[in-house]
Amino acid sequence: MTTEQMNDYFEELEAVCLKNDNIAPRLFEEYGVNKGLRDENGKGVLTGLTNISKIVSSKIVDNQKIPCDGELWYRGYRVEDLIHCLGQNEFGFEKIAYLLLMGKLPDEREKEDFDRIIGECRTLPTNFTRDVIMKAPSEDVMNSMTRSILTLASYDKKVKEPSVSNSLRQCIQLISEFPLLAVYGYNAYNHYEKNESMYIHHPDKQLSTAENLLMLLRPDRKYTLTEAKVLDTALILHMEHGGGNNSTFTTRVVTSSRSDTYSTMAAAMCSLKGPKHGGANIKVMEMMDDIRAHIKDYSDKDEIEAYLRRIVDKDAFDQKGLIYGMGHAVYSISDPRERVFKDYVKQLAEEKKRQKDLELYENIEMLAPKIIADKRHIYKGVSPNVDFYSGFVYDMLGIPVELYTAMFAVARIVGWSAHRIEEMICTDKIIRPAYMSVMEKKRLS
C-alpha cells in the first residue's frame, strides 16, 4: 500500500467512526449528563475535596449567587498576598512550593534546607542528556519531557515503593529536574532540527528556579533582576489552580490507581499539553501576531475594535470566533492571577522598550469583553485571564514559543505533586466515574 492509499483507508475509517460514535446531544440533557463535568452555567460536578488551594469566582448574597472579583488561595493564603510579601529582590518559587507541598510556610531553617535540597536535586543521571534527550529531539518539547520523565524511572531503584516519603522525594526531584528537561529538550531540537548552535549549561545550585531557567537558556548565561523576578512571579501564579483543572484531576486519577510518581506526572504532562489547557498562551500569541499584521495604529481603539469584531464574527484570524486570552472556565469578573501579573508585565515592558505592544494589549483588554458580550450569550462576566499576558512576557524574555507550555509544566509540577501526596494520604479508593450506556442492542442475523 502506498502512503496515499493508507491515508485514504484511514479517512474511510473516520467516516465509519463519525457515524457509529455519534451520540445525540438531546440525550445528555435527557439523562442529566454534563459535558466536560460542567453544566451550562459553568458549575462543575463535585468530585473530591482538597485542602491545597481554592478558587473563588462568586459569592452568596441573600441566597443568590453573585459574580465577584476572582480569588486564588494557596493553603489558606491569597496568592497576591504571598507574592506581595516577598522582598523586592527575593525569588519566591521555592518558598511557595514548600507551602503547597507541606501545607505551611517554611521558617528560616526549613527554607534553607529546602533550597539546598532543590539545588542538590537539580541534576540528571550521568549521560542522560546525551543518551535520552538528544537521541530523539522534537519540536514538541512536552513530548520530549514526558519521554524523559518515564525514562528517569529506570534510574530509580525505589520507583514502585509506595510510601509518602518516597513519593515526596520523587516529586521534589522532578520539580528540580523539570527546568533541565525543558531547556535541554529545546536545545537539542534547536540544534538537530533547526541547525542552530547548541550549548548545554550546567545549573547553579545557588540560583533560584527562575534564574536557572534564564541562565540555562541563554548563550551568555546573563539576565537582569527584573527578568528573573517577572519569570519567578509567572511560575508562582501558574503553580497551582485547584483540583478541578484537567491535568491536576489527571494526577489524582492516576494516583488513585496507585501508579508510580513518574507515570503519574507523565500522564499529567499529556493532559497539560492539549491546546485547550496548557497551550492557551500560544493561541494568544498567534492571534496577537495576526492583529499586528492588520492594525496600523495600536492606539486607535476604533480600528482595533473593528478588527476584534471581525474575529468574533469568524471573519478573521482562525475563523473560530474566539478572542483568545479572554474569559475563563471559572472566573467571571476578573482573574486574580492576571491582576497581579500585570504590574510585573508593565515593569518588563518598560525595561524592554515594548510600551507600544503593551498599549495594544491593554486596548484589547479594555475592548474585548464588551464585544464578546454583544455577540454571545454570556452567563457570567468576561475578563482577561493570565494567559493573555504570559505569552507576551515569554516573548519579551526571549523564551521560544516551543517552550511556552513547558514553562507552564515547570510551574504546575508543584501543584500536581501536592495533589498526589494529598490523594495518597486521604483516600484509598480508585477514581472510577460512571458512564451511562445509550448503546442500541443488536442481534446477529
Short mmCIF file of C-alpha atoms in Angstrom, two decimals:
data_model
loop_
_atom_site.label_atom_id
_atom_site.label_comp_id
_atom_site.label_asym_id
_atom_site.label_seq_id
_atom_site.Cartn_x
_atom_site.Cartn_y
_atom_site.Cartn_z
CA MET A 1 0.00 0.00 0.00
CA THR A 2 1.24 3.48 -0.82
CA THR A 3 1.10 6.29 1.74
CA GLU A 4 -1.73 7.87 -0.21
CA GLN A 5 -3.70 4.61 -0.18
CA MET A 6 -3.13 4.26 3.55
CA ASN A 7 -4.41 7.79 4.12
CA ASP A 8 -7.49 7.09 2.02
CA TYR A 9 -8.15 3.95 4.07
CA PHE A 10 -7.99 5.81 7.38
CA GLU A 11 -10.24 8.57 6.06
CA GLU A 12 -12.80 5.88 5.22
CA LEU A 13 -12.49 4.56 8.79
CA GLU A 14 -13.00 8.08 10.12
CA ALA A 15 -16.34 8.26 8.31
CA VAL A 16 -17.40 4.99 9.96
CA CYS A 17 -16.43 6.32 13.41
CA LEU A 18 -18.30 9.58 12.83
CA LYS A 19 -21.43 7.58 12.04
CA ASN A 20 -21.25 5.00 14.83
CA ASP A 21 -19.72 7.05 17.66
CA ASN A 22 -22.18 9.92 17.42
CA ILE A 23 -24.42 10.46 20.48
CA ALA A 24 -27.40 12.78 20.06
CA PRO A 25 -26.95 15.99 22.12
CA ARG A 26 -30.52 15.68 23.47
CA LEU A 27 -29.52 12.51 25.34
CA PHE A 28 -27.06 14.45 27.51
CA GLU A 29 -29.89 16.71 28.62
CA GLU A 30 -32.36 13.85 28.94
CA TYR A 31 -30.11 11.87 31.29
CA GLY A 32 -28.73 14.91 33.13
CA VAL A 33 -25.16 14.31 32.00
CA ASN A 34 -22.87 17.36 31.97
CA LYS A 35 -20.40 17.51 29.12
CA GLY A 36 -16.93 18.15 30.49
CA LEU A 37 -18.33 17.66 34.01
CA ARG A 38 -19.79 21.19 33.93
CA ASP A 39 -23.38 22.32 33.42
CA GLU A 40 -24.48 25.06 31.01
CA ASN A 41 -23.84 27.67 33.71
CA GLY A 42 -20.28 26.51 34.23
CA LYS A 43 -20.86 24.84 37.59
CA GLY A 44 -18.67 21.78 37.97
CA VAL A 45 -19.60 18.34 39.24
CA LEU A 46 -18.13 17.91 42.72
CA THR A 47 -15.62 15.04 42.53
CA GLY A 48 -13.38 15.50 45.54
CA LEU A 49 -12.14 17.54 48.50
CA THR A 50 -8.84 19.37 48.82
CA ASN A 51 -7.02 21.49 51.37
CA ILE A 52 -4.38 22.69 48.90
CA SER A 53 -5.98 25.59 47.04
CA LYS A 54 -9.25 27.38 46.43
CA ILE A 55 -10.75 29.34 43.55
CA VAL A 56 -13.47 31.91 44.23
CA SER A 57 -15.49 33.46 41.39
CA SER A 58 -18.82 34.19 43.08
CA LYS A 59 -20.35 34.74 46.50
CA ILE A 60 -23.77 34.04 48.00
CA VAL A 61 -25.71 37.23 48.82
CA ASP A 62 -29.31 36.91 50.04
CA ASN A 63 -29.31 33.28 48.89
CA GLN A 64 -28.30 34.32 45.39
CA LYS A 65 -25.05 33.52 43.59
CA ILE A 66 -23.40 36.81 42.65
CA PRO A 67 -20.23 37.04 40.47
CA CYS A 68 -17.30 38.64 42.27
CA ASP A 69 -13.67 39.52 41.64
CA GLY A 70 -11.73 36.28 41.34
CA GLU A 71 -9.67 34.94 44.22
CA LEU A 72 -6.97 32.27 44.26
CA TRP A 73 -5.85 30.83 47.59
CA TYR A 74 -2.81 28.64 48.30
CA ARG A 75 -3.06 26.71 51.61
CA GLY A 76 -5.19 29.44 53.20
CA TYR A 77 -3.29 32.44 51.80
CA ARG A 78 -4.38 34.65 48.92
CA VAL A 79 -1.83 34.31 46.15
CA GLU A 80 -1.42 38.07 45.74
CA ASP A 81 -0.56 38.38 49.44
CA LEU A 82 2.09 35.68 49.11
CA ILE A 83 3.67 37.49 46.15
CA HIS A 84 3.46 40.95 47.67
CA CYS A 85 5.09 39.72 50.89
CA LEU A 86 8.24 38.71 49.02
CA GLY A 87 11.17 41.11 49.20
CA GLN A 88 11.91 43.30 46.18
CA ASN A 89 14.91 41.14 45.27
CA GLU A 90 13.51 37.87 46.66
CA PHE A 91 12.53 34.92 44.48
CA GLY A 92 9.57 33.00 45.86
CA PHE A 93 9.16 29.86 43.74
CA GLU A 94 10.86 27.54 46.23
CA LYS A 95 9.18 29.09 49.28
CA ILE A 96 5.68 28.77 47.76
CA ALA A 97 6.50 25.26 46.53
CA TYR A 98 7.26 24.28 50.14
CA LEU A 99 3.95 25.84 51.23
CA LEU A 100 1.92 23.86 48.67
CA LEU A 101 3.71 20.59 49.38
CA MET A 102 3.86 20.79 53.16
CA GLY A 103 0.80 22.91 53.98
CA LYS A 104 2.77 25.56 55.89
CA LEU A 105 5.18 28.36 55.16
CA PRO A 106 8.75 27.38 55.98
CA ASP A 107 10.69 29.02 58.77
CA GLU A 108 14.22 30.22 58.02
CA ARG A 109 15.88 26.85 58.66
CA GLU A 110 13.25 24.90 56.73
CA LYS A 111 13.60 27.31 53.81
CA GLU A 112 17.40 26.91 53.78
CA ASP A 113 17.14 23.11 53.90
CA PHE A 114 14.53 23.02 51.13
CA ASP A 115 16.52 25.38 48.89
CA ARG A 116 19.59 23.20 49.39
CA ILE A 117 17.68 20.01 48.51
CA ILE A 118 16.21 21.63 45.38
CA GLY A 119 19.72 22.70 44.34
CA GLU A 120 21.22 19.28 45.01
CA CYS A 121 18.45 17.55 43.05
CA ARG A 122 18.80 19.87 40.06
CA THR A 123 20.91 17.40 38.11
CA LEU A 124 20.35 14.48 35.77
CA PRO A 125 21.86 10.97 35.75
CA THR A 126 25.26 10.60 34.07
CA ASN A 127 24.99 10.90 30.27
CA PHE A 128 21.17 11.25 30.49
CA THR A 129 21.21 14.43 28.39
CA ARG A 130 23.25 12.76 25.65
CA ASP A 131 21.65 9.31 25.71
CA VAL A 132 17.99 10.25 26.23
CA ILE A 133 17.23 13.88 25.48
CA MET A 134 19.43 14.26 22.42
CA LYS A 135 18.64 10.89 20.84
CA ALA A 136 15.21 11.85 19.53
CA PRO A 137 14.82 15.66 19.53
CA SER A 138 11.34 17.00 18.89
CA GLU A 139 9.69 20.33 18.22
CA ASP A 140 7.12 19.17 20.77
CA VAL A 141 9.13 19.80 23.93
CA MET A 142 6.28 18.44 26.06
CA ASN A 143 6.64 15.07 24.34
CA SER A 144 10.39 15.19 24.86
CA MET A 145 9.93 15.96 28.56
CA THR A 146 7.34 13.21 29.00
CA ARG A 147 9.67 10.65 27.48
CA SER A 148 12.44 11.83 29.79
CA ILE A 149 10.18 11.60 32.86
CA LEU A 150 9.32 7.98 32.10
CA THR A 151 12.97 7.16 31.39
CA LEU A 152 14.04 8.66 34.72
CA ALA A 153 12.03 5.90 36.38
CA SER A 154 14.62 3.43 35.08
CA TYR A 155 17.27 5.15 37.20
CA ASP A 156 15.24 4.99 40.43
CA LYS A 157 15.79 1.81 42.45
CA LYS A 158 12.73 2.64 44.60
CA VAL A 159 10.44 3.56 41.72
CA LYS A 160 7.49 1.47 42.98
CA GLU A 161 7.96 1.94 46.73
CA PRO A 162 4.54 3.33 47.77
CA SER A 163 5.39 5.39 50.86
CA VAL A 164 4.59 9.09 51.13
CA SER A 165 8.23 9.91 51.91
CA ASN A 166 9.39 8.15 48.75
CA SER A 167 6.79 9.94 46.63
CA LEU A 168 7.83 13.26 48.19
CA ARG A 169 11.45 12.53 47.24
CA GLN A 170 10.46 11.70 43.68
CA CYS A 171 8.23 14.76 43.36
CA ILE A 172 10.89 17.14 44.68
CA GLN A 173 13.48 15.62 42.37
CA LEU A 174 11.17 16.12 39.38
CA ILE A 175 10.40 19.71 40.45
CA SER A 176 14.16 20.30 40.43
CA GLU A 177 14.76 18.49 37.13
CA PHE A 178 11.91 19.93 35.06
CA PRO A 179 13.83 23.11 34.05
CA LEU A 180 16.66 20.92 32.72
CA LEU A 181 14.31 18.60 30.84
CA ALA A 182 12.58 21.60 29.23
CA VAL A 183 15.61 23.67 28.24
CA TYR A 184 17.82 20.75 27.18
CA GLY A 185 14.94 19.30 25.19
CA TYR A 186 14.55 22.58 23.34
CA ASN A 187 18.28 22.99 22.79
CA ALA A 188 18.50 19.53 21.23
CA TYR A 189 15.63 20.33 18.86
CA ASN A 190 17.08 23.76 18.07
CA HIS A 191 20.40 22.17 17.11
CA TYR A 192 19.44 18.98 15.31
CA GLU A 193 16.24 20.16 13.63
CA LYS A 194 16.89 23.89 13.10
CA ASN A 195 20.66 23.66 12.55
CA GLU A 196 21.43 26.22 15.24
CA SER A 197 24.36 26.19 17.64
CA MET A 198 23.88 24.08 20.75
CA TYR A 199 25.09 24.90 24.23
CA ILE A 200 24.42 22.92 27.39
CA HIS A 201 24.98 24.95 30.55
CA HIS A 202 25.10 23.28 33.92
CA PRO A 203 22.65 24.58 36.56
CA ASP A 204 23.84 26.63 39.51
CA LYS A 205 22.80 25.17 42.88
CA GLN A 206 22.78 28.62 44.44
CA LEU A 207 20.33 30.15 41.97
CA SER A 208 16.53 30.10 42.06
CA THR A 209 14.42 28.19 39.57
CA ALA A 210 13.65 31.34 37.56
CA GLU A 211 17.30 32.39 37.46
CA ASN A 212 18.41 28.92 36.40
CA LEU A 213 15.84 28.84 33.60
CA LEU A 214 17.10 32.08 32.11
CA MET A 215 20.75 31.17 32.64
CA LEU A 216 20.35 27.72 31.07
CA LEU A 217 18.51 29.10 28.06
CA ARG A 218 20.80 31.95 27.08
CA PRO A 219 24.16 31.56 25.34
CA ASP A 220 25.79 34.23 27.54
CA ARG A 221 24.03 32.99 30.73
CA LYS A 222 23.11 36.60 31.59
CA TYR A 223 19.79 38.03 32.81
CA THR A 224 18.52 41.07 34.70
CA LEU A 225 16.88 41.14 38.11
CA THR A 226 13.63 42.36 36.55
CA GLU A 227 13.61 39.47 34.06
CA ALA A 228 14.15 36.86 36.76
CA LYS A 229 11.60 38.47 39.10
CA VAL A 230 8.89 38.55 36.43
CA LEU A 231 9.55 34.92 35.45
CA ASP A 232 9.52 33.90 39.14
CA THR A 233 6.13 35.60 39.54
CA ALA A 234 4.78 33.84 36.43
CA LEU A 235 5.88 30.47 37.81
CA ILE A 236 4.20 31.13 41.17
CA LEU A 237 0.94 32.16 39.51
CA HIS A 238 0.90 29.03 37.32
CA MET A 239 1.99 26.70 40.12
CA GLU A 240 -1.47 25.58 41.25
CA HIS A 241 -5.09 26.19 40.31
CA GLY A 242 -7.41 23.95 42.26
CA GLY A 243 -8.01 20.23 41.95
CA GLY A 244 -10.52 20.51 39.13
CA ASN A 245 -8.30 21.55 36.24
CA ASN A 246 -7.71 18.81 33.70
CA SER A 247 -4.06 17.94 34.40
CA THR A 248 -4.42 18.07 38.20
CA PHE A 249 -7.51 15.85 38.04
CA THR A 250 -5.48 13.51 35.82
CA THR A 251 -2.81 13.46 38.53
CA ARG A 252 -5.34 12.42 41.16
CA VAL A 253 -7.00 9.81 38.92
CA VAL A 254 -3.68 8.11 38.11
CA THR A 255 -2.50 8.38 41.72
CA SER A 256 -5.73 6.72 42.87
CA SER A 257 -4.80 3.62 40.85
CA ARG A 258 -1.57 3.52 42.92
CA SER A 259 0.61 4.03 39.87
CA ASP A 260 4.14 5.36 40.43
CA THR A 261 5.14 9.02 40.54
CA TYR A 262 6.84 9.06 37.13
CA SER A 263 3.83 7.55 35.34
CA THR A 264 1.53 9.94 37.17
CA MET A 265 3.49 13.03 36.15
CA ALA A 266 3.82 11.78 32.58
CA ALA A 267 0.03 11.44 32.41
CA ALA A 268 -0.39 14.98 33.77
CA MET A 269 2.03 16.23 31.11
CA CYS A 270 -0.03 14.60 28.37
CA SER A 271 -3.11 16.37 29.69
CA LEU A 272 -1.42 19.77 30.05
CA LYS A 273 -0.05 19.84 26.50
CA GLY A 274 -3.55 19.90 24.99
CA PRO A 275 -4.36 23.22 23.29
CA LYS A 276 -7.49 23.60 25.46
CA HIS A 277 -5.31 23.52 28.59
CA GLY A 278 -1.64 24.47 28.67
CA GLY A 279 -1.35 25.66 25.08
CA ALA A 280 -3.66 28.64 25.53
CA ASN A 281 -0.93 31.30 25.62
CA ILE A 282 0.38 30.09 22.25
CA LYS A 283 -3.02 30.81 20.68
CA VAL A 284 -2.93 34.29 22.24
CA MET A 285 0.46 34.96 20.65
CA GLU A 286 -0.71 33.69 17.25
CA MET A 287 -3.78 35.94 17.49
CA MET A 288 -1.67 38.94 18.51
CA ASP A 289 0.67 38.43 15.55
CA ASP A 290 -2.39 38.39 13.29
CA ILE A 291 -3.79 41.55 14.89
CA ARG A 292 -0.46 43.36 14.49
CA ALA A 293 -0.47 42.44 10.82
CA HIS A 294 -3.88 44.07 10.32
CA ILE A 295 -3.74 47.03 12.73
CA LYS A 296 -1.75 50.12 11.78
CA ASP A 297 -2.21 52.25 14.89
CA TYR A 298 -2.03 50.46 18.26
CA SER A 299 -3.64 53.48 19.95
CA ASP A 300 -6.62 53.65 17.57
CA LYS A 301 -9.40 51.99 19.57
CA ASP A 302 -11.88 52.20 16.71
CA GLU A 303 -9.55 50.35 14.37
CA ILE A 304 -8.81 47.71 17.00
CA GLU A 305 -12.49 47.27 17.85
CA ALA A 306 -13.42 46.81 14.20
CA TYR A 307 -10.89 44.03 13.76
CA LEU A 308 -11.83 42.32 17.04
CA ARG A 309 -15.44 42.28 15.84
CA ARG A 310 -14.28 40.58 12.65
CA ILE A 311 -12.54 37.93 14.78
CA VAL A 312 -15.68 37.33 16.85
CA ASP A 313 -17.75 37.17 13.63
CA LYS A 314 -15.41 34.38 12.36
CA ASP A 315 -14.26 36.66 9.55
CA ALA A 316 -10.63 36.98 10.68
CA PHE A 317 -7.70 35.11 12.25
CA ASP A 318 -8.60 31.38 12.59
CA GLN A 319 -12.36 31.75 11.95
CA LYS A 320 -13.17 30.22 15.36
CA GLY A 321 -14.87 33.36 16.66
CA LEU A 322 -12.70 33.47 19.80
CA ILE A 323 -10.63 36.28 21.27
CA TYR A 324 -8.02 34.16 22.97
CA GLY A 325 -6.96 35.07 26.49
CA MET A 326 -10.43 36.42 27.26
CA GLY A 327 -12.69 34.54 29.66
CA HIS A 328 -12.11 31.61 31.97
CA ALA A 329 -13.95 28.42 32.85
CA VAL A 330 -14.38 29.57 36.47
CA TYR A 331 -13.52 33.26 36.89
CA SER A 332 -16.04 35.88 35.79
CA ILE A 333 -15.34 39.49 36.73
CA SER A 334 -11.57 39.06 36.99
CA ASP A 335 -8.74 36.53 37.07
CA PRO A 336 -6.65 37.36 40.18
CA ARG A 337 -3.53 35.97 38.53
CA GLU A 338 -3.85 38.42 35.64
CA ARG A 339 -4.36 41.36 38.00
CA VAL A 340 -1.24 40.51 39.99
CA PHE A 341 0.82 39.72 36.91
CA LYS A 342 0.02 42.89 35.00
CA ASP A 343 2.13 45.11 37.28
CA TYR A 344 5.15 42.93 36.53
CA VAL A 345 4.34 42.91 32.82
CA LYS A 346 4.47 46.71 32.84
CA GLN A 347 7.88 46.70 34.53
CA LEU A 348 9.31 44.30 31.98
CA ALA A 349 7.74 46.14 29.02
CA GLU A 350 9.40 49.34 30.22
CA GLU A 351 12.79 47.65 30.55
CA LYS A 352 12.45 46.05 27.11
CA LYS A 353 11.08 49.22 25.44
CA ARG A 354 7.89 47.40 24.45
CA GLN A 355 5.41 50.02 25.63
CA LYS A 356 3.65 50.20 22.24
CA ASP A 357 2.99 46.46 22.31
CA LEU A 358 1.70 46.80 25.86
CA GLU A 359 -0.65 49.57 24.72
CA LEU A 360 -2.14 47.22 22.11
CA TYR A 361 -2.66 44.52 24.76
CA GLU A 362 -4.30 46.99 27.13
CA ASN A 363 -6.65 48.29 24.44
CA ILE A 364 -7.72 44.75 23.57
CA GLU A 365 -8.20 44.02 27.28
CA MET A 366 -10.50 47.03 27.53
CA LEU A 367 -12.49 46.44 24.31
CA ALA A 368 -12.82 42.65 24.08
CA PRO A 369 -15.24 41.99 26.99
CA LYS A 370 -17.89 44.33 25.59
CA ILE A 371 -17.51 42.95 22.06
CA ILE A 372 -17.87 39.37 23.31
CA ALA A 373 -20.88 40.30 25.45
CA ASP A 374 -22.54 41.97 22.43
CA LYS A 375 -22.08 38.87 20.27
CA ARG A 376 -22.53 36.00 22.72
CA HIS A 377 -24.96 34.85 25.40
CA ILE A 378 -22.75 35.18 28.46
CA TYR A 379 -23.90 33.64 31.75
CA LYS A 380 -21.00 35.22 33.61
CA GLY A 381 -18.59 38.07 33.07
CA VAL A 382 -15.71 38.04 30.60
CA SER A 383 -12.28 39.25 31.65
CA PRO A 384 -8.67 38.64 30.59
CA ASN A 385 -7.06 35.54 32.06
CA VAL A 386 -3.42 35.05 32.99
CA ASP A 387 -2.62 33.53 29.59
CA PHE A 388 -3.46 36.83 27.89
CA TYR A 389 -0.19 38.30 29.14
CA SER A 390 2.01 35.26 29.82
CA GLY A 391 2.92 34.71 26.16
CA PHE A 392 3.83 38.41 25.86
CA VAL A 393 6.12 38.05 28.88
CA TYR A 394 7.79 34.92 27.49
CA ASP A 395 8.33 36.76 24.20
CA MET A 396 9.96 39.71 25.99
CA LEU A 397 12.18 37.25 27.88
CA GLY A 398 13.32 35.66 24.63
CA ILE A 399 11.76 32.30 25.52
CA PRO A 400 10.93 30.46 22.27
CA VAL A 401 7.32 29.51 21.54
CA GLU A 402 8.24 25.82 21.66
CA LEU A 403 8.88 26.25 25.41
CA TYR A 404 5.71 28.13 26.36
CA THR A 405 3.71 25.09 27.51
CA ALA A 406 6.86 23.61 29.05
CA MET A 407 7.17 26.74 31.23
CA PHE A 408 3.65 26.03 32.44
CA ALA A 409 4.72 22.46 33.30
CA VAL A 410 7.81 23.66 35.19
CA ALA A 411 5.44 25.57 37.47
CA ARG A 412 2.45 23.20 37.63
CA ILE A 413 4.55 20.15 38.63
CA VAL A 414 4.43 21.67 42.13
CA GLY A 415 0.62 21.64 42.27
CA TRP A 416 0.50 18.15 40.77
CA SER A 417 2.91 16.94 43.44
CA ALA A 418 0.86 18.45 46.27
CA HIS A 419 -2.31 16.83 44.96
CA ARG A 420 -0.58 13.47 44.52
CA ILE A 421 0.54 13.48 48.15
CA GLU A 422 -2.91 14.57 49.39
CA GLU A 423 -4.59 11.83 47.33
CA MET A 424 -2.20 9.21 48.76
CA ILE A 425 -2.85 10.31 52.34
CA CYS A 426 -6.60 10.98 52.27
CA THR A 427 -8.14 8.31 50.07
CA ASP A 428 -7.78 4.65 49.29
CA LYS A 429 -10.34 4.40 46.51
CA ILE A 430 -9.66 4.29 42.80
CA ILE A 431 -11.39 7.16 40.98
CA ARG A 432 -13.85 5.44 38.67
CA PRO A 433 -16.56 7.74 37.28
CA ALA A 434 -19.80 6.35 35.88
CA TYR A 435 -20.79 6.47 32.23
CA MET A 436 -24.34 5.68 31.16
CA SER A 437 -24.59 3.44 28.13
CA VAL A 438 -27.00 4.52 25.40
CA MET A 439 -25.93 1.64 23.19
CA GLU A 440 -28.53 0.12 20.88
CA LYS A 441 -28.83 -3.64 21.32
CA LYS A 442 -28.41 -5.67 18.15
CA ARG A 443 -28.81 -9.27 17.06
CA LEU A 444 -26.60 -11.27 14.76
CA SER A 445 -28.58 -12.36 11.74
#
